[in-house]
Coordinates of C-alpha atoms in Angstrom, one line a residue:
M1 CA 14.5 -34.8 -14.5
A2 CA 11.8 -32.3 -13.3
Q3 CA 10.3 -29.7 -15.6
P4 CA 11.5 -26.5 -14.3
Y5 CA 9.2 -23.7 -12.7
S6 CA 6.8 -21.8 -13.9
A7 CA 8.0 -18.9 -16.7
R8 CA 5.2 -16.5 -14.9
S9 CA 6.3 -17.7 -10.5
R10 CA 10.6 -17.3 -11.6
A11 CA 9.6 -13.9 -13.0
I12 CA 7.9 -12.7 -10.5
E13 CA 11.6 -10.7 -7.9
P14 CA 12.0 -10.8 -5.1
F15 CA 11.9 -8.0 -2.2
H16 CA 15.1 -7.3 -1.1
V17 CA 14.0 -5.7 1.2
M18 CA 13.7 -9.6 2.3
A19 CA 17.5 -10.2 2.2
L20 CA 17.9 -7.3 4.8
L21 CA 15.4 -7.9 7.0
A22 CA 16.7 -11.6 7.6
R23 CA 19.7 -9.8 9.0
A24 CA 18.4 -7.6 11.0
N25 CA 16.7 -11.0 12.5
E26 CA 19.8 -12.5 12.5
L27 CA 21.7 -9.0 14.2
Q28 CA 19.4 -9.1 16.8
A29 CA 18.7 -12.7 17.5
A30 CA 22.6 -11.7 18.7
G31 CA 21.6 -9.4 21.4
H32 CA 21.8 -6.1 18.3
D33 CA 19.1 -3.6 19.3
V34 CA 18.0 -2.7 15.5
I35 CA 15.5 -0.3 14.5
H36 CA 13.1 -1.9 11.9
L37 CA 11.6 1.2 9.4
E38 CA 11.5 -0.8 6.3
I39 CA 8.5 -2.7 6.8
G40 CA 4.9 -1.0 6.1
E41 CA 3.1 -2.3 8.7
P42 CA 1.9 -0.2 12.0
D43 CA 3.6 -0.6 15.5
F44 CA 0.2 -0.5 17.1
S45 CA -1.6 -3.7 17.9
T46 CA -5.6 -3.7 16.5
A47 CA -7.3 -1.8 18.6
A48 CA -10.1 -3.2 21.3
P49 CA -13.0 -3.2 20.3
I50 CA -11.8 -5.2 17.0
V51 CA -10.2 -7.7 19.0
E52 CA -12.9 -8.0 21.4
A53 CA -15.6 -8.1 18.9
G54 CA -12.5 -10.8 16.8
Q55 CA -13.1 -12.5 20.4
A56 CA -16.3 -13.1 20.9
A57 CA -16.3 -13.8 17.4
L58 CA -15.2 -17.5 17.5
A59 CA -17.1 -18.0 21.7
A60 CA -19.7 -17.9 19.4
G61 CA -18.8 -20.1 17.0
H62 CA -18.3 -18.4 13.8
T63 CA -16.0 -19.9 11.9
R64 CA -17.5 -21.1 8.9
Y65 CA -16.9 -19.7 5.1
T66 CA -19.4 -16.9 5.1
A67 CA -21.0 -16.1 1.4
A68 CA -18.4 -15.2 -0.8
R69 CA -19.2 -11.1 -0.9
G70 CA -18.2 -11.8 2.2
L71 CA -20.4 -10.8 5.5
P72 CA -23.7 -8.9 4.6
A73 CA -23.9 -6.7 7.6
L74 CA -20.3 -5.3 7.2
R75 CA -20.4 -4.8 3.9
E76 CA -23.5 -2.5 4.7
A77 CA -21.7 -0.9 7.3
I78 CA -18.9 -0.2 4.8
S79 CA -21.6 1.0 2.9
G80 CA -22.0 3.1 6.2
F81 CA -18.5 4.3 6.0
Y82 CA -18.1 5.5 2.5
A83 CA -21.7 7.3 2.9
T84 CA -20.4 9.0 6.6
R85 CA -16.7 10.0 5.1
Y86 CA -16.9 10.2 1.3
G87 CA -21.1 10.9 1.4
L88 CA -21.0 8.9 -1.4
S89 CA -24.8 6.2 -1.3
I90 CA -22.9 3.0 -2.2
D91 CA -24.9 0.0 -3.3
P92 CA -23.8 -3.6 -0.2
Q93 CA -24.3 -5.0 -3.1
R94 CA -21.8 -3.8 -5.0
I95 CA -18.5 -4.7 -2.5
L96 CA -17.1 -7.2 -1.3
I97 CA -14.6 -8.4 1.0
T98 CA -11.6 -10.3 0.2
P99 CA -8.2 -11.8 1.5
G100 CA -6.9 -8.6 2.4
G101 CA -5.8 -5.7 -0.5
S102 CA -4.2 -8.6 -1.7
G103 CA -7.2 -10.8 -2.7
A104 CA -8.4 -7.1 -4.3
L105 CA -6.0 -6.3 -6.4
L106 CA -5.9 -10.8 -7.9
L107 CA -10.0 -10.5 -8.8
A108 CA -9.3 -7.0 -9.9
S109 CA -6.8 -8.3 -11.7
S110 CA -8.1 -11.8 -12.9
L111 CA -11.4 -10.0 -14.5
L112 CA -10.1 -6.8 -16.0
V113 CA -7.1 -7.7 -17.7
D114 CA -6.5 -10.8 -20.2
P115 CA -3.5 -12.9 -22.1
G116 CA -0.7 -9.9 -22.9
K117 CA -2.7 -6.8 -22.1
H118 CA -1.4 -4.2 -19.4
W119 CA -2.0 -1.3 -17.2
L120 CA -0.3 1.2 -17.3
L121 CA 1.5 1.9 -13.2
A122 CA 3.5 3.7 -11.3
D123 CA 6.7 3.7 -11.7
P124 CA 8.1 4.2 -8.0
G125 CA 5.2 2.1 -6.8
Y126 CA 4.1 -1.1 -4.8
P127 CA 5.5 -3.7 -6.0
C128 CA 3.1 -6.2 -6.2
N129 CA 1.2 -4.2 -8.5
R130 CA 3.0 -5.6 -10.8
H131 CA 3.4 -9.3 -10.2
F132 CA -0.1 -9.9 -9.9
L133 CA -0.6 -8.6 -13.4
R134 CA 1.9 -10.9 -14.4
L135 CA -0.4 -14.2 -12.4
V136 CA -3.1 -13.5 -14.8
E137 CA -0.2 -13.4 -17.7
G138 CA -1.1 -10.0 -18.6
G139 CA 1.3 -6.9 -17.2
A140 CA 2.8 -3.8 -16.3
Q141 CA 3.9 -0.8 -18.5
L142 CA 5.2 1.3 -15.7
V143 CA 5.5 4.8 -15.6
P144 CA 8.5 6.9 -14.9
V145 CA 7.4 9.6 -12.7
G146 CA 9.2 11.9 -10.5
P147 CA 8.4 14.5 -8.1
E148 CA 7.6 17.2 -11.7
V149 CA 4.6 15.1 -10.8
N150 CA 3.3 14.0 -7.4
Y151 CA 5.0 10.6 -8.2
Q152 CA 1.7 10.2 -9.5
L153 CA 0.3 8.9 -13.1
N154 CA -2.0 12.3 -14.3
A155 CA -3.9 12.9 -17.7
D156 CA -0.9 13.2 -20.1
L157 CA 1.0 10.7 -18.7
V158 CA -2.1 8.0 -20.1
E159 CA -2.3 9.3 -22.8
R160 CA 1.3 9.4 -23.7
Y161 CA 1.7 5.7 -22.8
W162 CA -1.2 4.2 -23.7
D163 CA -0.8 1.5 -26.7
H164 CA -2.9 -1.1 -28.3
D165 CA -2.5 -3.5 -25.7
T166 CA -3.5 -1.4 -22.9
V167 CA -6.1 -2.0 -21.2
G168 CA -6.9 0.1 -17.7
A169 CA -4.2 2.2 -15.1
L170 CA -3.8 1.2 -11.8
V171 CA -2.5 4.5 -9.4
A172 CA -2.9 4.7 -6.1
S173 CA -3.5 7.6 -3.1
P174 CA -2.7 7.6 -0.7
A175 CA 1.0 6.4 -2.4
N176 CA 4.2 3.9 -1.5
P177 CA 6.4 4.1 -1.0
T178 CA 6.2 8.1 -1.6
G179 CA 2.6 9.0 0.0
T180 CA 1.7 11.7 -2.5
V181 CA -1.7 12.0 -2.4
L182 CA -4.3 12.6 -6.5
D183 CA -6.4 15.8 -5.4
R184 CA -11.0 15.5 -7.1
D185 CA -9.5 17.3 -10.7
A186 CA -6.3 14.5 -10.2
L187 CA -8.6 11.6 -10.0
A188 CA -11.5 13.0 -12.4
G189 CA -8.9 13.3 -15.6
L190 CA -7.4 9.8 -15.0
S191 CA -11.2 8.6 -15.1
R192 CA -11.6 11.2 -18.2
A193 CA -8.3 9.8 -19.6
T194 CA -9.3 5.9 -19.6
R195 CA -12.6 6.0 -20.8
A196 CA -11.8 7.3 -23.2
H197 CA -10.1 4.4 -24.5
N198 CA -12.4 2.6 -23.3
G199 CA -10.4 1.5 -20.9
H200 CA -10.9 0.4 -16.9
L201 CA -9.4 3.1 -13.3
V202 CA -8.7 1.1 -10.8
V203 CA -7.6 2.7 -7.9
D204 CA -5.7 1.3 -5.0
E205 CA -6.9 3.2 -1.4
I206 CA -5.2 1.0 0.7
Y207 CA -4.0 3.8 2.9
H208 CA -7.4 6.4 3.5
G209 CA -7.5 7.4 6.8
L210 CA -3.8 7.8 7.5
T211 CA -3.5 11.6 5.5
Y212 CA -2.4 14.8 6.8
G213 CA -4.2 17.7 7.1
M214 CA -6.4 17.1 4.4
D215 CA -8.7 14.0 3.2
A216 CA -7.8 11.9 0.3
P217 CA -10.8 12.1 -1.8
S218 CA -11.9 8.8 -3.1
A219 CA -12.2 8.4 -7.2
L220 CA -15.6 6.3 -6.1
E221 CA -16.8 10.4 -5.9
V222 CA -15.6 12.0 -9.5
D223 CA -16.6 8.1 -11.2
D224 CA -19.2 5.7 -10.7
Q225 CA -17.1 3.0 -12.9
A226 CA -13.8 2.5 -11.0
F227 CA -13.0 -0.8 -9.1
I228 CA -11.6 0.5 -5.4
L229 CA -9.2 -1.8 -3.9
N230 CA -9.7 -1.1 -0.1
S231 CA -8.1 -2.7 3.2
F232 CA -8.7 -3.0 7.2
S233 CA -5.1 -4.1 7.5
K234 CA -3.3 -0.2 6.8
Y235 CA -6.2 3.1 8.6
F236 CA -7.6 -0.1 10.6
G237 CA -4.2 -1.6 12.5
M238 CA -5.7 -5.1 11.2
T239 CA -2.5 -6.2 8.9
G240 CA -2.6 -9.9 10.3
W241 CA -6.4 -10.1 10.5
R242 CA -6.0 -10.8 6.7
L243 CA -9.4 -8.4 5.2
G244 CA -9.7 -6.3 2.4
W245 CA -12.8 -4.8 0.2
L246 CA -13.0 -4.2 -3.7
V247 CA -15.9 -1.5 -5.4
A248 CA -17.3 -2.7 -8.3
P249 CA -19.3 -1.1 -11.1
P250 CA -22.7 -3.5 -10.7
A251 CA -22.4 -5.5 -13.8
A252 CA -18.7 -6.9 -12.7
I253 CA -20.6 -8.2 -9.4
P254 CA -21.7 -11.3 -11.4
E255 CA -17.9 -12.4 -12.9
L256 CA -16.6 -10.6 -8.7
E257 CA -18.6 -13.0 -7.6
K258 CA -17.7 -16.5 -9.6
L259 CA -13.5 -15.5 -9.2
A260 CA -14.2 -15.7 -5.5
Q261 CA -15.6 -18.7 -4.9
N262 CA -13.1 -20.0 -7.2
L263 CA -10.2 -18.6 -5.4
Y264 CA -10.7 -18.4 -2.2
I265 CA -14.9 -19.5 -1.2
S266 CA -14.4 -16.3 0.8
A267 CA -12.1 -14.2 3.2
P268 CA -11.6 -15.1 6.8
S269 CA -15.0 -15.2 8.7
M270 CA -13.8 -14.2 12.4
A271 CA -12.1 -11.6 10.8
Q272 CA -14.8 -9.9 8.9
H273 CA -17.2 -10.4 12.2
A274 CA -13.5 -8.1 14.3
A275 CA -13.8 -6.0 11.6
L276 CA -18.0 -4.8 12.2
A277 CA -16.3 -2.7 15.3
C278 CA -14.0 -0.6 12.6
F279 CA -17.2 1.2 12.6
E280 CA -17.7 1.4 15.8
P281 CA -17.6 5.9 17.4
R282 CA -15.3 4.1 20.2
T283 CA -12.8 2.6 17.6
I284 CA -12.7 5.0 15.7
E285 CA -11.5 7.8 18.4
I286 CA -9.0 5.6 18.6
L287 CA -7.8 4.9 15.1
E288 CA -8.2 9.5 14.5
E289 CA -5.5 9.5 17.3
R290 CA -3.2 6.4 16.2
R291 CA -3.6 9.2 12.5
A292 CA -2.3 11.6 14.5
E293 CA 0.7 10.3 16.0
F294 CA 2.3 9.8 12.4
A295 CA 1.8 13.3 11.5
R296 CA 3.3 14.0 14.6
R297 CA 6.4 11.2 13.7
R298 CA 6.4 12.7 10.0
D299 CA 6.5 15.9 11.2
F300 CA 9.5 15.2 12.8
L301 CA 11.8 11.8 10.7
L302 CA 11.1 15.0 7.7
P303 CA 13.3 17.7 8.3
A304 CA 15.4 15.9 10.1
L305 CA 16.0 13.3 7.0
R306 CA 16.2 17.1 5.1
E307 CA 19.3 18.7 7.6
L308 CA 21.5 15.2 7.2
G309 CA 21.6 15.8 3.7
F310 CA 18.3 13.3 2.1
G311 CA 16.5 14.1 -0.6
I312 CA 12.5 14.1 -0.3
A313 CA 11.1 17.0 -3.2
V314 CA 7.5 16.4 -1.6
V315 CA 5.7 16.8 1.1
P316 CA 3.8 13.0 1.7
Q317 CA 0.5 13.8 2.5
G318 CA -0.6 10.4 3.2
A319 CA 0.5 6.8 3.9
F320 CA 3.4 6.8 6.7
Y321 CA 6.5 6.7 4.3
L322 CA 9.9 9.0 3.2
Y323 CA 11.1 8.3 -0.4
A324 CA 14.4 9.5 -0.4
D325 CA 17.1 10.5 -2.4
I326 CA 20.3 9.5 -1.6
S327 CA 21.8 10.7 -4.9
K328 CA 24.2 13.4 -2.6
F329 CA 26.1 10.5 -0.8
G330 CA 26.4 8.5 -3.8
G331 CA 26.8 4.1 -4.0
D332 CA 24.3 2.3 -4.8
A333 CA 20.4 2.1 -2.5
F334 CA 20.9 -2.0 -1.6
A335 CA 24.8 -1.6 -1.0
F336 CA 23.6 2.2 1.8
C337 CA 21.0 0.8 3.7
R338 CA 23.2 -3.0 3.7
H339 CA 26.0 -0.7 5.9
F340 CA 23.5 1.2 8.2
L341 CA 22.3 -2.5 9.4
E342 CA 25.5 -3.5 9.5
T343 CA 27.3 -0.4 10.8
E344 CA 24.0 1.7 13.0
H345 CA 21.8 -1.7 13.4
I346 CA 19.1 0.2 11.3
A347 CA 16.6 -0.9 8.7
F348 CA 15.0 0.6 6.3
T349 CA 14.1 -0.3 2.3
P350 CA 16.4 0.0 -1.4
G351 CA 14.3 1.7 -3.5
I352 CA 14.7 -1.4 -6.1
D353 CA 12.3 -2.7 -4.4
F354 CA 9.7 -0.6 -6.0
G355 CA 10.6 -0.5 -9.2
R356 CA 13.6 0.7 -11.7
H357 CA 12.6 4.6 -12.2
Q358 CA 16.1 5.8 -10.0
A359 CA 15.2 3.2 -8.3
S360 CA 19.3 3.0 -7.3
H361 CA 19.6 7.2 -5.6
H362 CA 16.8 6.1 -3.3
V363 CA 15.4 4.5 0.3
R364 CA 12.4 4.8 2.0
F365 CA 11.9 4.9 4.9
A366 CA 8.5 3.8 7.5
Y367 CA 7.5 5.8 9.8
T368 CA 6.0 3.0 12.0
Q369 CA 8.5 3.6 15.0
S370 CA 7.8 5.9 18.3
L371 CA 9.1 9.4 18.3
P372 CA 11.7 8.1 20.8
R373 CA 12.7 5.5 18.9
L374 CA 13.2 7.5 15.1
H375 CA 15.0 10.2 18.1
E376 CA 17.5 7.3 18.1
A377 CA 17.0 6.3 14.3
V378 CA 18.0 9.7 13.3
E379 CA 21.3 9.7 15.7
R380 CA 22.5 6.4 13.8
I381 CA 21.4 7.7 10.9
A382 CA 23.6 11.0 11.7
R383 CA 26.9 8.5 12.1
G384 CA 26.3 6.1 10.0
L385 CA 26.1 8.6 7.4
R386 CA 30.0 10.5 8.5
S387 CA 31.4 7.0 8.5
W388 CA 30.4 5.9 5.5
Q389 CA 31.5 8.6 3.3
G390 CA 34.4 8.4 5.7

């Protein structure tokens, strides 16, 4: 009899929303009009200048491996982006290009977490973060957070939950699923708290650029030793190109380069050449127009859901999600989501995908559909609430 699969594989939980997505696809195949508010992927196609740059790269034969750290020109372009957007001087040598933000997380967790050690993570939070830690035989200490702390870790929580097996804290700003942002003071407090324990601060800045009415500060503004995860998927709209980056302290770069060489050799070369166009003025203009559109969507959907009775205690400042309390309606989140999918053909995500803290009483809406579709979604939700409660 074959040996069972690894304990690490069995310990990694599936996305519960994938069962809902499979059912949504079945309904679509049967001819139903399904509104998708469950997937964290912008509805916009990759901006034309980026696509054109990718096509030119293919035509020029840029299909071979690059250096493990990534194209020098792209690392220099990212360095220039930090200078322009944040006023920071980041040596391109500190930047590694990765296969998506997931590649950056894989490098950071492989470098910083020994077996049996863990990072502190906010609960609710992006589930893959804890799963990557399990993959490297480490773990996640989930810290329950709510609206009273903006759904974020802070210095006091780091002090309260740090133990002898803690080696760092991973925070996200803007965060998934809540869209909340850490300001400079909060980042500085987290930096001081982790350094006091000789730990590492790792910051997911994947949704930077997608903030509304403000700009999110980078943790590098207050902590030059922080590890920064970022991606071309969200603000830059390159989800399928699988490209991200990691900014790390200079001393860590040789070890990270060695890991990159062994784990994935290099990020996709065509995607790297295409990403050079991300920082052109004409591309940034397109991306900023899209940011404004996301703001309009948030400003419509947030009050509309509140009026229907959903509890949204904190106005999200970034990303493209609304994390809503459904306690008023009773029932559990998965059954609630299933009801709306089956009766109204609208898909959104149960809170159980994002952790354990009050997860069964929350759902996440992704406003990654056009305003007319969101208007239709609200009408369907209002109708579905009547049948849910009826």
